[in-house]
Coordinates of C-alpha atoms in Angstrom, one line a residue:
X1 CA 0.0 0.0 0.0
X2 CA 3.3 2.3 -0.2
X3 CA 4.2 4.3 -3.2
X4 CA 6.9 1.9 -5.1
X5 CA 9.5 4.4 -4.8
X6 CA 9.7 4.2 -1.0
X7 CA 10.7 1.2 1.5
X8 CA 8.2 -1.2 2.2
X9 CA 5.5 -0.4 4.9
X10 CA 5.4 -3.9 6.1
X11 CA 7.0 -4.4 9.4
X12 CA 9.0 -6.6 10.7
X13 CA 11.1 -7.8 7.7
X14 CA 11.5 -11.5 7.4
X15 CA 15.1 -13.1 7.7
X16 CA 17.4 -12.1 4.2
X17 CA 15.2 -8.9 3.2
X18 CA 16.0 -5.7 3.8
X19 CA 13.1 -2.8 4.4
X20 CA 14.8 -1.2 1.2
X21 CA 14.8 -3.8 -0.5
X22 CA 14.3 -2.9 -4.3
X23 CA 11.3 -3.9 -6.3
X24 CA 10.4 -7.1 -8.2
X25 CA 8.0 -7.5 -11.3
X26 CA 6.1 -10.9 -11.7
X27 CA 7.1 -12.6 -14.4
X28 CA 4.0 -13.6 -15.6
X29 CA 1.1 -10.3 -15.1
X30 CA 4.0 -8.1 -15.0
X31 CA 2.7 -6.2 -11.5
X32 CA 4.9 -4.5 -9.3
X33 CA 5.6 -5.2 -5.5
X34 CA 7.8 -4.4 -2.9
X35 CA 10.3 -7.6 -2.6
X36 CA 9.4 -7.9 1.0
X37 CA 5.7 -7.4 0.6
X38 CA 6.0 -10.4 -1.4
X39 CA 7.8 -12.5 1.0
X40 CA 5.1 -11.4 3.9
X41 CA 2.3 -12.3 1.4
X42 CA 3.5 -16.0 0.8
X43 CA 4.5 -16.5 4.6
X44 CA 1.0 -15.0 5.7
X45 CA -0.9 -17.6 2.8
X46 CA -0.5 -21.0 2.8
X47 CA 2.9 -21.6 2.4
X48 CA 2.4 -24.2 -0.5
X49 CA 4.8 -23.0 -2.7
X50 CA 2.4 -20.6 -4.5
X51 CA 1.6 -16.9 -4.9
X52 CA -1.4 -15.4 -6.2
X53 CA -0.9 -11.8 -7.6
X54 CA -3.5 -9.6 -5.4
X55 CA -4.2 -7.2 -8.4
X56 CA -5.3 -9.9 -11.1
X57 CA -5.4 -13.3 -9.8
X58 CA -2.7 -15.1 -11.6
X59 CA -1.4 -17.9 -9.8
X60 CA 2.4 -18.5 -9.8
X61 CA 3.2 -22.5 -8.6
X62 CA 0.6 -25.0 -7.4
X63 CA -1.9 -23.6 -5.5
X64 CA -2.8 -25.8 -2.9
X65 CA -5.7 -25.1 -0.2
X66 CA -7.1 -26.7 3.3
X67 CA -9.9 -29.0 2.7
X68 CA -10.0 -31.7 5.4
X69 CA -9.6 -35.4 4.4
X70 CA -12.7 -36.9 3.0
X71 CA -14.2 -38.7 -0.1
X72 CA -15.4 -37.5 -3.6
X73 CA -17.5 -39.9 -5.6
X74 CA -20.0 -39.7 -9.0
X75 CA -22.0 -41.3 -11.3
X76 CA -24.5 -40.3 -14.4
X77 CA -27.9 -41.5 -13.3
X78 CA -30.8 -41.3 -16.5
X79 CA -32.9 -38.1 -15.8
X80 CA -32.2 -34.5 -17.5
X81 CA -31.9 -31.1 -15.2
X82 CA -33.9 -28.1 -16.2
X83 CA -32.2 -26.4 -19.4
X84 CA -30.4 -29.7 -20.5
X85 CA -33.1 -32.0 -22.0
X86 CA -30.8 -33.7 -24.4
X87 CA -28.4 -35.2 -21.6
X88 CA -27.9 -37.3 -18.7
X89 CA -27.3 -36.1 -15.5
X90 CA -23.9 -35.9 -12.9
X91 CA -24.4 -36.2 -9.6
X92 CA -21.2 -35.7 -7.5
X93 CA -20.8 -37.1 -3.9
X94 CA -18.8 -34.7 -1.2
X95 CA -18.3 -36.8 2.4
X96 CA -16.1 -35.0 4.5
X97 CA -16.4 -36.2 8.7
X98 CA -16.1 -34.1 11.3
X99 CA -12.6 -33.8 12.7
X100 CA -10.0 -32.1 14.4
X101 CA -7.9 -28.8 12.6
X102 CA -4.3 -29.2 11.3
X103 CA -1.8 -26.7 11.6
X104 CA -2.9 -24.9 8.2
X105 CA -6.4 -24.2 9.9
X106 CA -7.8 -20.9 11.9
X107 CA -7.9 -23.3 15.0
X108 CA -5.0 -26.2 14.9
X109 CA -6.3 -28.7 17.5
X110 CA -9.3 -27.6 18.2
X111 CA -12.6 -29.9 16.4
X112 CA -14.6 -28.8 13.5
X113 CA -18.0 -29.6 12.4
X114 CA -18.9 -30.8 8.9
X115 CA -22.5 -29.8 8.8
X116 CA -25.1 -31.6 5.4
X117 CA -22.5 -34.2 4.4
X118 CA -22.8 -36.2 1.8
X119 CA -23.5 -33.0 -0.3
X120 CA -25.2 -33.8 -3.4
X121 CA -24.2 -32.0 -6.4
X122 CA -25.6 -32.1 -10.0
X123 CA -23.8 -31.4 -13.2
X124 CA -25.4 -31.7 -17.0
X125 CA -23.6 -34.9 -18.5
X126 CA -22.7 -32.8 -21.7
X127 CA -18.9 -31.8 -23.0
X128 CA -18.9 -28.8 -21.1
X129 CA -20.2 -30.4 -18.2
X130 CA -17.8 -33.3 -18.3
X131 CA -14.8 -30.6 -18.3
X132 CA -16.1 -29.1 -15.4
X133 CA -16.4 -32.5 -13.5
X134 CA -12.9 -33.2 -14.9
X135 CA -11.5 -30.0 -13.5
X136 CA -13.3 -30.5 -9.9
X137 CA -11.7 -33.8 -9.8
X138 CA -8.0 -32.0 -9.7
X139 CA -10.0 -29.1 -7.5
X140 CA -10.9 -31.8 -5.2
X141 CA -6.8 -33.4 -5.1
X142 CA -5.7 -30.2 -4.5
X143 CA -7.9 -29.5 -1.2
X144 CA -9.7 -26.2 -3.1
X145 CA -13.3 -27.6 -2.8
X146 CA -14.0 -27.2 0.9
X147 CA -12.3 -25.3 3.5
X148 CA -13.0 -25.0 7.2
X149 CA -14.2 -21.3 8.2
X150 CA -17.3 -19.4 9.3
X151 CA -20.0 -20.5 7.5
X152 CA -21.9 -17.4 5.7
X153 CA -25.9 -19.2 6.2
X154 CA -25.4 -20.1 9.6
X155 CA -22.6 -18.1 11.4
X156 CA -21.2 -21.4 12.6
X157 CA -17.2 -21.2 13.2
X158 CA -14.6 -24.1 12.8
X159 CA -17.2 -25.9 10.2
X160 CA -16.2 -27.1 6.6
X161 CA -17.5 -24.5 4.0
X162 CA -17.5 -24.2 0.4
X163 CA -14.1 -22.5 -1.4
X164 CA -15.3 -20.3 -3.4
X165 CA -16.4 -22.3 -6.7
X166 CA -19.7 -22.8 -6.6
X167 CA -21.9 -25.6 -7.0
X168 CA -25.7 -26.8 -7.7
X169 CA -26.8 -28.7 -4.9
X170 CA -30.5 -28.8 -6.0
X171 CA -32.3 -31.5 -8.4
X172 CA -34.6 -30.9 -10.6
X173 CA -35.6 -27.5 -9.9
X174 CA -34.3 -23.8 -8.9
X175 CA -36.4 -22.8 -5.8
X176 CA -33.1 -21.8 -3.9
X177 CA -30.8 -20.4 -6.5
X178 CA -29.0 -23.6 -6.1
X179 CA -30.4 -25.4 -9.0
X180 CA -31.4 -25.3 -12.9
X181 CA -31.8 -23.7 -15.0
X182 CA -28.6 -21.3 -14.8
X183 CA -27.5 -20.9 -18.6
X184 CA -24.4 -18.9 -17.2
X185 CA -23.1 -21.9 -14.5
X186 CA -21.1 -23.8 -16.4
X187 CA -19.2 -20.9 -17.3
X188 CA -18.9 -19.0 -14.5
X189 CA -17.8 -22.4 -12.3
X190 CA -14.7 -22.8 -15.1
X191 CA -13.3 -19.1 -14.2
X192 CA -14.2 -19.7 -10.8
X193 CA -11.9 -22.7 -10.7
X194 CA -9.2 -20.6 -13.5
X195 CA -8.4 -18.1 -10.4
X196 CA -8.2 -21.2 -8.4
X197 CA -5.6 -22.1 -10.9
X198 CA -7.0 -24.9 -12.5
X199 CA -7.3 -25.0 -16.2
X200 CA -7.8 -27.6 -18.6
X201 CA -3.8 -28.0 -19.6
X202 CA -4.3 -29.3 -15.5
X203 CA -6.1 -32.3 -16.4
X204 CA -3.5 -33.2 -19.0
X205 CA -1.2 -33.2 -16.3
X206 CA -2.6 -34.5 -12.6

């Protein structure tokens, strides 16, 4: 948050930085930083051996998250959602059990609650619905899916919540806003999970 052609206002400069330290360009975007306001980002994240640029998202590394250990499971069953008569239907499985916090969660040691497990999630079985199941699959090995925070419904704290890429959790209709049809999910779930980092190039690889 100070001008580029000053120190760095972070304090307390981590071991091997100095306060004056010059500044570095991402390789990548191209955005400017403070050397040690780099260094205090990736110590203050999750330490995975990844940095996400704050002004534009682009991920540098393998961005790795905190979802707790559990089990991700589908299968097409023969039935259409709302807006995709011409295809079969994915359903996804989430079970994550209750447990107790690592060290890369708000409360290491103490338990947290994994509240409407197994989540039920529906997909179209159609190309672009396939590559979004293909791309939750290396969301789901990465531990981006879930996380264990505040949840935003119920206020609850230490409970496994949803990351950030967003899913349909209701069949055959849209009462909620959790359901179709939603001409703009499939789309909007990809770019949610390309700021996660995931891409299709991913699948290729993992």
């Amino acid at each position: 948050m100070e001008p580029l052609g000053g120190p760095s206002g972070y304090k307390g400069a981590p071991a091997g930085v100095s306060r004056n330290e010059p500044v570095g360009r991402l390789a990548k975007c191209g955005h400017l930083y403070h050397l040690q306001c780099l260094v205090a980002m990736y110590n203050n994240g999750n330490k995975d051996g990844s940095l996400q640029c704050p002004t534009c998202k682009t991920i540098y590394g393998v961005k790795t998250g905190t979802q707790p250990p559990g089990k991700m499971e589908y299968h097409v069953i023969p039935h259409s959602l709302p807006g995709h008569p011409d295809c079969r239907t994915i359903r996804i499985i989430y079970n994550i059990p209750p447990g107790i916090q690592g060290p890369e969660h708000p409360n290491p040691g103490k338990p947290f609650t994994a509240r409407g497990f197994p989540r039920h999630c529906y997909l179209p079985d159609s190309e672009k619905g396939r590559k979004v199941l293909r791309l939750l699959l290396v969301a789901w090995d990465r531990r981006l899916v879930f996380s264990v925070g505040t949840s935003s419904t119920t206020g609850e704290s230490d409970t496994v919540v949803w990351n950030e890429v967003h899913h349909k959790t209701e069949f055959g209709s849209n009462l909620t806003g959790h359901g179709f049809p939603d001409p703009g999910h499939l789309d909007n779930v990809l770019e949610e999970l390309r700021v996660q980092g995931i891409t299709e190039e991913d699948c290729l690889r993992d």
